CSV table of N, CA and C and ligand atoms in Angstrom, one decimal:
chain,number,residue,atom,x,y,z
A,831,MET,N,128.1,241.1,223.4
A,831,MET,CA,129.4,240.4,223.8
A,831,MET,C,130.2,240.4,222.5
A,832,SER,N,131.5,240.8,222.6
A,832,SER,CA,132.3,240.8,221.4
A,832,SER,C,133.1,239.5,221.5
A,833,ARG,N,133.4,239.0,220.3
A,833,ARG,CA,134.0,237.7,220.2
A,833,ARG,C,135.3,237.9,219.3
A,834,ASP,N,136.4,237.2,219.6
A,834,ASP,CA,137.6,237.4,218.9
A,834,ASP,C,137.4,236.7,217.5
A,835,THR,N,137.6,237.4,216.4
A,835,THR,CA,137.5,236.8,215.1
A,835,THR,C,138.8,237.1,214.3
A,836,GLY,N,139.9,237.5,214.9
A,836,GLY,CA,141.1,237.8,214.3
A,836,GLY,C,141.9,236.6,213.9
A,837,PRO,N,143.2,236.8,213.6
A,837,PRO,CA,144.1,235.7,213.2
A,837,PRO,C,144.1,234.5,214.2
A,838,GLY,N,144.0,234.9,215.5
A,838,GLY,CA,144.0,233.9,216.5
A,838,GLY,C,142.8,232.9,216.4
A,839,PHE,N,141.7,233.5,216.0
A,839,PHE,CA,140.4,232.7,215.9
A,839,PHE,C,140.6,231.7,214.7
A,840,LEU,N,141.2,232.2,213.6
A,840,LEU,CA,141.4,231.3,212.5
A,840,LEU,C,142.4,230.2,212.8
A,841,LEU,N,143.5,230.6,213.5
A,841,LEU,CA,144.5,229.5,213.9
A,841,LEU,C,143.9,228.5,214.8
A,842,ARG,N,143.0,229.0,215.7
A,842,ARG,CA,142.3,228.1,216.6
A,842,ARG,C,141.4,227.1,215.9
A,843,SER,N,140.7,227.6,214.9
A,843,SER,CA,139.9,226.8,214.0
A,843,SER,C,140.7,225.7,213.3
A,844,LEU,N,141.9,226.2,212.8
A,844,LEU,CA,142.8,225.3,212.0
A,844,LEU,C,143.3,224.2,212.9
A,845,LEU,N,143.7,224.6,214.1
A,845,LEU,CA,144.3,223.6,215.1
A,845,LEU,C,143.2,222.6,215.4
A,846,PHE,N,142.0,223.1,215.7
A,846,PHE,CA,140.9,222.2,216.0
A,846,PHE,C,140.6,221.2,214.9
A,847,ALA,N,140.5,221.7,213.7
A,847,ALA,CA,140.3,220.8,212.5
A,847,ALA,C,141.4,219.8,212.3
A,848,ALA,N,142.7,220.3,212.5
A,848,ALA,CA,143.8,219.4,212.3
A,848,ALA,C,143.8,218.3,213.3
A,849,GLU,N,143.4,218.6,214.6
A,849,GLU,CA,143.3,217.5,215.6
A,849,GLU,C,142.2,216.5,215.3
A,850,LYS,N,141.1,217.0,214.8
A,850,LYS,CA,139.9,216.2,214.5
A,850,LYS,C,140.3,215.2,213.3
A,851,HIS,N,141.0,215.8,212.3
A,851,HIS,CA,141.3,215.0,211.1
A,851,HIS,C,142.6,214.3,211.1
A,852,ARG,N,143.3,214.3,212.3
A,852,ARG,CA,144.7,213.9,212.3
A,852,ARG,C,145.0,212.5,211.9
A,853,ASP,N,144.0,211.6,212.0
A,853,ASP,CA,144.3,210.2,211.5
A,853,ASP,C,143.7,209.9,210.2
A,854,GLN,N,143.3,211.0,209.5
A,854,GLN,CA,142.6,210.7,208.2
A,854,GLN,C,143.5,211.2,207.0
A,855,ARG,N,143.3,210.5,205.9
A,855,ARG,CA,144.0,210.8,204.6
A,855,ARG,C,143.0,211.1,203.6
A,856,ARG,N,143.3,211.8,202.6
A,856,ARG,CA,142.4,212.0,201.4
A,856,ARG,C,142.4,210.7,200.6
A,857,LYS,N,141.3,210.5,199.9
A,857,LYS,CA,141.1,209.3,199.2
A,857,LYS,C,142.0,209.1,197.9
A,858,GLY,N,142.6,210.2,197.5
A,858,GLY,CA,143.4,210.2,196.3
A,858,GLY,C,144.6,209.4,196.3
A,859,VAL,N,145.2,209.1,195.2
A,859,VAL,CA,146.4,208.2,195.1
A,859,VAL,C,147.5,208.8,196.0
A,860,ASP,N,147.7,210.1,196.1
A,860,ASP,CA,148.8,210.6,197.0
A,860,ASP,C,148.4,210.5,198.5
A,861,ALA,N,147.2,210.2,198.8
A,861,ALA,CA,146.8,210.0,200.2
A,861,ALA,C,147.3,211.2,201.1
A,862,SER,N,147.1,212.4,200.6
A,862,SER,CA,147.7,213.5,201.4
A,862,SER,C,146.9,213.7,202.7
A,863,PRO,N,147.5,214.3,203.7
A,863,PRO,CA,146.9,214.5,205.0
A,863,PRO,C,145.5,215.2,204.7
A,864,TYR,N,144.5,214.7,205.4
A,864,TYR,CA,143.1,215.2,205.2
A,864,TYR,C,143.1,216.8,205.4
A,865,ILE,N,143.8,217.3,206.3
A,865,ILE,CA,143.7,218.7,206.7
A,865,ILE,C,144.1,219.6,205.5
A,866,ASN,N,144.9,219.1,204.6
A,866,ASN,CA,145.3,219.9,203.4
A,866,ASN,C,144.0,220.3,202.7
A,867,HIS,N,143.0,219.5,202.7
A,867,HIS,CA,141.8,219.9,201.9
A,867,HIS,C,141.0,221.1,202.5
A,868,PRO,N,140.7,221.0,203.8
A,868,PRO,CA,140.0,222.3,204.4
A,868,PRO,C,140.9,223.5,204.3
A,869,ILE,N,142.2,223.3,204.4
A,869,ILE,CA,143.1,224.5,204.3
A,869,ILE,C,143.0,225.0,202.8
A,870,ALA,N,143.0,224.1,201.8
A,870,ALA,CA,142.9,224.6,200.4
A,870,ALA,C,141.5,225.3,200.2
A,871,VAL,N,140.5,224.8,200.8
A,871,VAL,CA,139.2,225.5,200.6
A,871,VAL,C,139.2,226.9,201.2
A,872,ALA,N,139.7,227.0,202.5
A,872,ALA,CA,139.8,228.3,203.1
A,872,ALA,C,140.7,229.3,202.3
A,873,GLU,N,141.8,228.7,201.8
A,873,GLU,CA,142.7,229.5,201.0
A,873,GLU,C,142.1,230.1,199.8
A,874,ILE,N,141.3,229.3,199.1
A,874,ILE,CA,140.8,229.7,197.8
A,874,ILE,C,139.6,230.7,198.1
A,875,LEU,N,138.9,230.6,199.2
A,875,LEU,CA,137.9,231.6,199.5
A,875,LEU,C,138.5,232.9,199.8
A,876,ALA,N,139.6,232.9,200.6
A,876,ALA,CA,140.3,234.1,200.9
A,876,ALA,C,141.0,234.8,199.8
A,877,ASN,N,141.8,234.0,199.0
A,877,ASN,CA,142.7,234.6,198.0
A,877,ASN,C,142.1,234.7,196.6
A,878,THR,N,141.2,233.8,196.3
A,878,THR,CA,140.5,234.0,195.0
A,878,THR,C,139.1,234.6,195.1
A,879,GLY,N,138.4,234.2,196.2
A,879,GLY,CA,137.1,234.7,196.4
A,879,GLY,C,137.0,236.0,197.1
A,880,GLY,N,138.1,236.5,197.6
A,880,GLY,CA,138.1,237.8,198.3
A,880,GLY,C,137.3,237.8,199.6
A,881,VAL,N,137.0,236.6,200.1
A,881,VAL,CA,136.2,236.5,201.4
A,881,VAL,C,137.0,236.9,202.6
A,882,LYS,N,136.5,237.9,203.3
A,882,LYS,CA,137.2,238.4,204.5
A,882,LYS,C,136.6,238.1,205.8
A,883,ASP,N,135.3,237.6,205.8
A,883,ASP,CA,134.6,237.3,207.0
A,883,ASP,C,135.2,236.0,207.7
A,884,SER,N,135.8,236.3,208.9
A,884,SER,CA,136.5,235.2,209.6
A,884,SER,C,135.5,234.0,209.9
A,885,CYS,N,134.3,234.3,210.1
A,885,CYS,CA,133.3,233.2,210.3
A,885,CYS,C,133.3,232.2,209.1
A,886,VAL,N,133.3,232.8,207.9
A,886,VAL,CA,133.2,232.0,206.7
A,886,VAL,C,134.5,231.2,206.6
A,887,LEU,N,135.6,231.9,206.8
A,887,LEU,CA,136.9,231.2,206.7
A,887,LEU,C,137.1,230.1,207.7
A,888,ALA,N,136.7,230.4,208.9
A,888,ALA,CA,136.7,229.3,210.0
A,888,ALA,C,135.8,228.2,209.6
A,889,ALA,N,134.6,228.5,209.1
A,889,ALA,CA,133.7,227.4,208.7
A,889,ALA,C,134.3,226.6,207.6
A,890,ALA,N,135.1,227.2,206.7
A,890,ALA,CA,135.7,226.5,205.6
A,890,ALA,C,136.8,225.5,206.2
A,891,LEU,N,137.5,226.0,207.2
A,891,LEU,CA,138.5,225.1,207.8
A,891,LEU,C,137.8,223.9,208.6
A,892,LEU,N,136.7,224.2,209.1
A,892,LEU,CA,136.0,223.2,209.9
A,892,LEU,C,134.9,222.4,209.1
A,893,HIS,N,134.8,222.6,207.8
A,893,HIS,CA,133.5,222.2,207.1
A,893,HIS,C,133.3,220.7,207.0
A,894,ASP,N,134.4,219.9,207.2
A,894,ASP,CA,134.1,218.5,207.1
A,894,ASP,C,134.2,217.8,208.5
A,895,THR,N,134.3,218.6,209.6
A,895,THR,CA,134.5,218.0,210.9
A,895,THR,C,133.2,217.2,211.4
A,896,ILE,N,132.0,217.8,211.2
A,896,ILE,CA,130.8,217.1,211.6
A,896,ILE,C,130.6,215.8,210.7
A,897,GLU,N,130.8,216.0,209.4
A,897,GLU,CA,130.5,214.9,208.5
A,897,GLU,C,131.5,213.8,208.6
A,898,ASP,N,132.7,214.1,208.8
A,898,ASP,CA,133.8,213.1,208.7
A,898,ASP,C,134.5,212.7,210.0
A,899,THR,N,134.2,213.4,211.1
A,899,THR,CA,134.8,213.1,212.4
A,899,THR,C,133.7,213.0,213.4
A,900,GLN,N,134.1,212.8,214.7
A,900,GLN,CA,133.1,212.7,215.8
A,900,GLN,C,132.6,214.0,216.3
A,901,THR,N,133.0,215.1,215.6
A,901,THR,CA,132.6,216.5,216.1
A,901,THR,C,131.1,216.7,216.1
A,902,THR,N,130.6,217.4,217.1
A,902,THR,CA,129.2,217.7,217.2
A,902,THR,C,129.0,219.2,216.9
A,903,ARG,N,127.8,219.5,216.6
A,903,ARG,CA,127.4,220.9,216.4
A,903,ARG,C,127.7,221.7,217.7
A,904,GLU,N,127.3,221.1,218.9
A,904,GLU,CA,127.5,221.8,220.1
A,904,GLU,C,129.0,222.2,220.4
A,905,GLU,N,129.8,221.2,220.0
A,905,GLU,CA,131.3,221.5,220.2
A,905,GLU,C,131.7,222.7,219.4
A,906,LEU,N,131.2,222.7,218.1
A,906,LEU,CA,131.6,223.9,217.3
A,906,LEU,C,131.0,225.2,217.8
A,907,GLU,N,129.8,225.1,218.3
A,907,GLU,CA,129.1,226.3,218.8
A,907,GLU,C,129.9,226.8,220.0
A,908,SER,N,130.2,225.9,220.9
A,908,SER,CA,130.9,226.4,222.2
A,908,SER,C,132.3,226.9,221.9
A,909,ASN,N,133.0,226.4,220.9
A,909,ASN,CA,134.3,226.8,220.6
A,909,ASN,C,134.4,228.0,219.6
A,910,PHE,N,133.5,228.0,218.7
A,910,PHE,CA,133.6,229.0,217.6
A,910,PHE,C,132.3,229.9,217.4
A,911,GLY,N,131.3,229.6,218.2
A,911,GLY,CA,130.1,230.5,218.1
A,911,GLY,C,129.1,229.9,217.1
A,912,PRO,N,127.8,230.3,217.3
A,912,PRO,CA,126.7,229.8,216.6
A,912,PRO,C,126.8,230.0,215.0
A,913,GLU,N,127.4,231.1,214.6
A,913,GLU,CA,127.4,231.4,213.2
A,913,GLU,C,128.3,230.4,212.4
A,914,VAL,N,129.4,230.1,213.0
A,914,VAL,CA,130.3,229.2,212.3
A,914,VAL,C,129.7,227.8,212.3
A,915,ALA,N,129.1,227.4,213.5
A,915,ALA,CA,128.5,226.1,213.6
A,915,ALA,C,127.3,226.0,212.6
A,916,ALA,N,126.6,227.0,212.4
A,916,ALA,CA,125.4,227.0,211.5
A,916,ALA,C,125.9,226.8,210.0
A,917,ILE,N,127.0,227.4,209.7
A,917,ILE,CA,127.5,227.3,208.3
A,917,ILE,C,128.0,225.8,208.1
A,918,VAL,N,128.7,225.3,209.0
A,918,VAL,CA,129.2,224.0,208.9
A,918,VAL,C,128.1,223.0,208.8
A,919,LEU,N,127.1,223.2,209.6
A,919,LEU,CA,125.9,222.3,209.6
A,919,LEU,C,125.2,222.3,208.2
A,920,GLU,N,125.1,223.5,207.7
A,920,GLU,CA,124.5,223.6,206.4
A,920,GLU,C,125.2,222.8,205.3
A,921,VAL,N,126.5,222.7,205.4
A,921,VAL,CA,127.2,222.0,204.3
A,921,VAL,C,127.5,220.6,204.7
A,922,THR,N,126.9,220.1,205.8
A,922,THR,CA,127.1,218.7,206.2
A,922,THR,C,126.0,217.8,205.6
A,923,ASP,N,126.5,216.7,205.0
A,923,ASP,CA,125.5,215.8,204.4
A,923,ASP,C,124.9,215.0,205.5
A,924,ASP,N,123.7,214.6,205.3
A,924,ASP,CA,123.0,213.7,206.3
A,924,ASP,C,123.4,212.3,206.0
A,925,LYS,N,124.2,211.7,206.8
A,925,LYS,CA,124.8,210.4,206.5
A,925,LYS,C,123.8,209.3,206.8
A,926,SER,N,122.6,209.6,207.3
A,926,SER,CA,121.6,208.5,207.4
A,926,SER,C,120.9,208.2,206.1
A,927,LEU,N,121.1,209.2,205.1
A,927,LEU,CA,120.5,208.9,203.8
A,927,LEU,C,121.5,208.1,203.0
A,928,PRO,N,121.0,207.2,202.1
A,928,PRO,CA,121.9,206.5,201.2
A,928,PRO,C,122.6,207.4,200.3
A,929,LYS,N,123.8,207.0,199.8
A,929,LYS,CA,124.7,207.9,199.1
A,929,LYS,C,124.0,208.6,197.9
A,930,SER,N,123.3,207.8,197.1
A,930,SER,CA,122.7,208.4,195.9
A,930,SER,C,121.7,209.5,196.3
A,931,ARG,N,120.9,209.3,197.4
A,931,ARG,CA,120.0,210.2,197.9
A,931,ARG,C,120.7,211.5,198.4
A,932,ARG,N,121.8,211.3,199.0
A,932,ARG,CA,122.6,212.5,199.5
A,932,ARG,C,123.1,213.3,198.4
A,933,LYS,N,123.5,212.7,197.3
A,933,LYS,CA,124.0,213.4,196.1
A,933,LYS,C,122.9,214.2,195.5
A,934,GLN,N,121.7,213.6,195.4
A,934,GLN,CA,120.5,214.3,194.8
A,934,GLN,C,120.1,215.4,195.7
A,935,HIS,N,120.2,215.2,197.0
A,935,HIS,CA,119.8,216.2,197.9
A,935,HIS,C,120.7,217.4,197.8
A,936,GLN,N,122.0,217.2,197.6
A,936,GLN,CA,122.9,218.4,197.5
A,936,GLN,C,122.5,219.2,196.3
A,937,ILE,N,122.1,218.6,195.2
A,937,ILE,CA,121.7,219.3,194.0
A,937,ILE,C,120.5,220.2,194.3
A,938,GLU,N,119.5,219.5,194.9
A,938,GLU,CA,118.2,220.2,195.2
A,938,GLU,C,118.3,221.3,196.3
A,939,HIS,N,119.2,221.0,197.2
A,939,HIS,CA,119.3,221.9,198.4
A,939,HIS,C,120.2,223.1,198.2
A,940,ALA,N,121.2,223.0,197.2
A,940,ALA,CA,122.2,224.1,197.0
A,940,ALA,C,121.6,225.5,196.9
A,941,PRO,N,120.5,225.6,196.1
A,941,PRO,CA,120.0,227.0,195.9
A,941,PRO,C,119.4,227.6,197.2
A,942,HIS,N,119.1,226.7,198.2
A,942,HIS,CA,118.5,227.2,199.4
A,942,HIS,C,119.5,227.5,200.5
A,943,LEU,N,120.8,227.2,200.3
A,943,LEU,CA,121.8,227.5,201.3
A,943,LEU,C,121.9,229.0,201.5
A,944,SER,N,122.4,229.4,202.7
A,944,SER,CA,122.8,230.8,202.9
A,944,SER,C,123.9,231.2,202.0
A,945,VAL,N,124.2,232.5,201.8
A,945,VAL,CA,125.3,232.9,201.0
A,945,VAL,C,126.6,232.4,201.6
A,946,ASN,N,126.8,232.4,202.9
A,946,ASN,CA,128.0,231.9,203.5
A,946,ASN,C,128.2,230.5,203.2
A,947,ALA,N,127.2,229.7,203.3
A,947,ALA,CA,127.3,228.2,203.1
A,947,ALA,C,127.6,228.0,201.6
A,948,LYS,N,127.0,228.8,200.7
A,948,LYS,CA,127.3,228.7,199.3
A,948,LYS,C,128.7,228.9,199.0
A,949,LEU,N,129.3,229.9,199.7
A,949,LEU,CA,130.8,230.2,199.4
A,949,LEU,C,131.6,228.9,199.8
A,950,VAL,N,131.3,228.4,201.0
A,950,VAL,CA,132.1,227.2,201.4
A,950,VAL,C,131.9,226.0,200.4
A,951,LYS,N,130.6,225.8,200.0
A,951,LYS,CA,130.3,224.8,199.1
A,951,LYS,C,131.0,225.0,197.8
A,952,LEU,N,131.1,226.2,197.3
A,952,LEU,CA,131.8,226.5,196.0
A,952,LEU,C,133.3,226.1,196.2
A,953,GLY,N,133.9,226.6,197.3
A,953,GLY,CA,135.3,226.3,197.5
A,953,GLY,C,135.6,224.8,197.6
A,954,ASP,N,134.7,224.1,198.2
A,954,ASP,CA,134.8,222.6,198.4
A,954,ASP,C,134.7,221.9,197.1
A,955,LYS,N,133.8,222.3,196.2
A,955,LYS,CA,133.6,221.7,194.9
A,955,LYS,C,134.8,222.0,194.0
A,956,ILE,N,135.4,223.2,194.1
A,956,ILE,CA,136.6,223.5,193.3
A,956,ILE,C,137.7,222.6,193.7
A,957,CYS,N,137.9,222.5,195.0
A,957,CYS,CA,139.1,221.7,195.5
A,957,CYS,C,138.9,220.2,195.2
A,958,ASN,N,137.6,219.7,195.3
A,958,ASN,CA,137.4,218.3,195.0
A,958,ASN,C,137.6,218.0,193.6
A,959,LEU,N,137.1,218.9,192.7
A,959,LEU,CA,137.4,218.6,191.2
A,959,LEU,C,138.9,218.6,190.9
A,960,ARG,N,139.6,219.5,191.5
A,960,ARG,CA,141.1,219.5,191.3
A,960,ARG,C,141.7,218.2,191.8
A,961,ASP,N,141.2,217.8,193.0
A,961,ASP,CA,141.7,216.5,193.5
A,961,ASP,C,141.4,215.3,192.6
A,962,VAL,N,140.1,215.3,192.1
A,962,VAL,CA,139.7,214.1,191.3
A,962,VAL,C,140.5,214.2,190.0
A,963,ALA,N,140.8,215.4,189.5
A,963,ALA,CA,141.6,215.5,188.2
A,963,ALA,C,143.1,215.1,188.4
A,964,ASN,N,143.6,215.6,189.6
A,964,ASN,CA,145.1,215.5,189.8
A,964,ASN,C,145.5,214.2,190.6
A,965,SER,N,144.6,213.8,191.5
A,965,SER,CA,145.0,212.7,192.4
A,965,SER,C,143.7,211.9,192.7
A,966,PRO,N,143.1,211.2,191.6
A,966,PRO,CA,141.9,210.5,191.9
A,966,PRO,C,142.1,209.3,192.7
A,967,PRO,N,141.0,208.9,193.5
A,967,PRO,CA,141.2,207.6,194.2
A,967,PRO,C,141.5,206.5,193.2
A,968,VAL,N,142.4,205.6,193.7
A,968,VAL,CA,143.0,204.6,192.8
A,968,VAL,C,141.9,203.7,192.1
A,969,ASP,N,140.8,203.5,192.9
A,969,ASP,CA,139.8,202.5,192.3
A,969,ASP,C,138.7,203.2,191.5
A,970,TRP,N,138.9,204.5,191.2
A,970,TRP,CA,137.8,205.3,190.4
A,970,TRP,C,138.1,205.1,188.9
A,971,SER,N,137.1,204.6,188.3
A,971,SER,CA,137.2,204.4,186.8
A,971,SER,C,137.0,205.8,186.2
A,972,LEU,N,137.3,205.9,184.9
A,972,LEU,CA,137.2,207.2,184.2
A,972,LEU,C,135.7,207.6,184.3
A,973,GLU,N,134.8,206.7,184.1
A,973,GLU,CA,133.4,207.0,184.2
A,973,GLU,C,133.0,207.6,185.5
A,974,ARG,N,133.5,207.0,186.6
A,974,ARG,CA,133.2,207.5,187.9
A,974,ARG,C,133.7,208.9,188.1
A,975,ARG,N,135.0,209.1,187.6
A,975,ARG,CA,135.5,210.5,187.8
A,975,ARG,C,134.7,211.5,187.0
A,976,ARG,N,134.3,211.1,185.8
A,976,ARG,CA,133.5,212.0,185.0
A,976,ARG,C,132.1,212.3,185.6
A,977,ASP,N,131.5,211.2,186.2
A,977,ASP,CA,130.2,211.4,186.9
A,977,ASP,C,130.4,212.4,188.0
A,978,TYR,N,131.5,212.3,188.7
A,978,TYR,CA,131.7,213.2,189.8
A,978,TYR,C,131.8,214.6,189.4
A,979,PHE,N,132.5,214.9,188.2
A,979,PHE,CA,132.5,216.2,187.7
A,979,PHE,C,131.1,216.7,187.3
A,980,GLU,N,130.4,215.9,186.7
A,980,GLU,CA,129.0,216.2,186.2
A,980,GLU,C,128.1,216.6,187.4
A,981,TRP,N,128.2,215.7,188.5
A,981,TRP,CA,127.4,216.0,189.7
A,981,TRP,C,127.8,217.3,190.3
A,982,ALA,N,129.1,217.6,190.4
A,982,ALA,CA,129.6,218.8,191.0
A,982,ALA,C,129.0,220.0,190.3
A,983,ARG,N,129.0,219.9,188.9
A,983,ARG,CA,128.5,221.0,188.1
A,983,ARG,C,127.1,221.2,188.4
A,984,GLN,N,126.3,220.2,188.6
A,984,GLN,CA,124.9,220.4,188.8
A,984,GLN,C,124.7,221.0,190.2
A,985,VAL,N,125.5,220.7,191.2
A,985,VAL,CA,125.4,221.3,192.5
A,985,VAL,C,125.7,222.8,192.3
A,986,VAL,N,126.7,223.1,191.6
A,986,VAL,CA,127.2,224.5,191.5
A,986,VAL,C,126.2,225.3,190.6
A,987,GLU,N,125.5,224.7,189.7
A,987,GLU,CA,124.4,225.4,189.0
A,987,GLU,C,123.5,226.2,189.9
A,988,GLY,N,123.2,225.5,191.0
A,988,GLY,CA,122.2,226.1,192.0
A,988,GLY,C,122.8,227.2,192.9
A,989,ILE,N,124.1,227.4,192.7
A,989,ILE,CA,124.8,228.4,193.6
A,989,ILE,C,125.2,229.6,192.8
A,990,ARG,N,125.1,229.6,191.5
A,990,ARG,CA,125.6,230.6,190.6
A,990,ARG,C,125.0,232.0,191.0
A,991,GLY,N,125.9,233.0,190.9
A,991,GLY,CA,125.5,234.4,191.3
A,991,GLY,C,125.9,234.7,192.7
A,992,THR,N,126.8,233.9,193.2
A,992,THR,CA,127.2,234.1,194.6
A,992,THR,C,128.6,234.8,194.6
A,993,ASN,N,129.5,234.3,193.8
A,993,ASN,CA,130.9,234.9,193.8
A,993,ASN,C,131.5,234.6,192.4
A,994,GLY,N,131.6,235.7,191.6
A,994,GLY,CA,132.0,235.5,190.2
A,994,GLY,C,133.4,234.9,190.0
A,995,ALA,N,134.3,235.3,190.9
A,995,ALA,CA,135.7,234.8,190.8
A,995,ALA,C,135.8,233.4,191.1
A,996,LEU,N,135.0,232.9,192.1
A,996,LEU,CA,135.0,231.5,192.5
A,996,LEU,C,134.3,230.7,191.4
A,997,GLU,N,133.3,231.2,190.9
A,997,GLU,CA,132.5,230.5,189.8
A,997,GLU,C,133.4,230.3,188.6
A,998,LYS,N,134.2,231.4,188.3
A,998,LYS,CA,135.1,231.3,187.1
A,998,LYS,C,136.2,230.2,187.4
A,999,VAL,N,136.7,230.1,188.6
A,999,VAL,CA,137.7,229.1,188.9
A,999,VAL,C,137.1,227.7,188.9
A,1000,PHE,N,135.8,227.7,189.3
A,1000,PHE,CA,135.1,226.4,189.2
A,1000,PHE,C,135.0,225.9,187.8
A,1001,ASP,N,134.6,226.9,186.9
A,1001,ASP,CA,134.5,226.5,185.5
A,1001,ASP,C,135.8,226.1,184.9
A,1002,ASP,N,136.9,226.7,185.3
A,1002,ASP,CA,138.3,226.3,184.8
A,1002,ASP,C,138.6,224.9,185.3
A,1003,ALA,N,138.2,224.6,186.6
A,1003,ALA,CA,138.5,223.2,187.1
A,1003,ALA,C,137.6,222.2,186.4
A,1004,TYR,N,136.4,222.6,186.1
A,1004,TYR,CA,135.4,221.7,185.4
A,1004,TYR,C,135.9,221.4,184.0
A,1005,ALA,N,136.5,222.4,183.4
A,1005,ALA,CA,137.0,222.2,182.0
A,1005,ALA,C,138.1,221.1,181.9
A,1006,LYS,N,138.7,220.8,183.1
A,1006,LYS,CA,139.7,219.7,183.1
A,1006,LYS,C,139.1,218.4,183.4
A,1007,MET,N,137.9,218.2,183.1
A,1007,MET,CA,137.2,216.9,183.2
A,1007,MET,C,138.0,215.8,182.6
A,1008,PRO,N,138.3,214.7,183.3
A,1008,PRO,CA,139.1,213.6,182.7
A,1008,PRO,C,138.4,213.1,181.5
A,1009,ARG,N,139.2,212.8,180.5
A,1009,ARG,CA,138.7,212.2,179.2
A,1009,ARG,C,139.6,211.1,178.7
B,2003,ZN,ZN1,135.3,219.1,201.9
């Protein structure tokens, strides 16, 4: 069975994510619309990482829907197919774990992700570092912002060797650690 993975497929993913995140804002001081974040992740994968696989780009657009909205795996699977749903699930934190455990789990689990999930994870970490540097949450101390950078670096250590261009951009973002 052939499945559409052209521009229409990506726009459908974007529309679905925008509807799911429509009432959410980013935590940063500018409180930008949440959807700007998955758009930024997909954009960096396509235009910096040279990623052409529509399933990976769709997964980037949808990557926070299970974790941060009411979306289920089944819903992603029936709308976008099992490959996209599997990537999103791989990058979804288990919210039943306490936050410190989730953070440790990301570090330990990163090397075992599929290549496609590693790409989404890399894009996500780049965009999050940029957000923390440029528009940090109002209540984040300097120490908390620096801890976030350090944690992201540890996660990305387990992903290196996946995409040189994205890793370079991650290192550039990391170099802007708040001080
Ligand atoms: Zn994200």
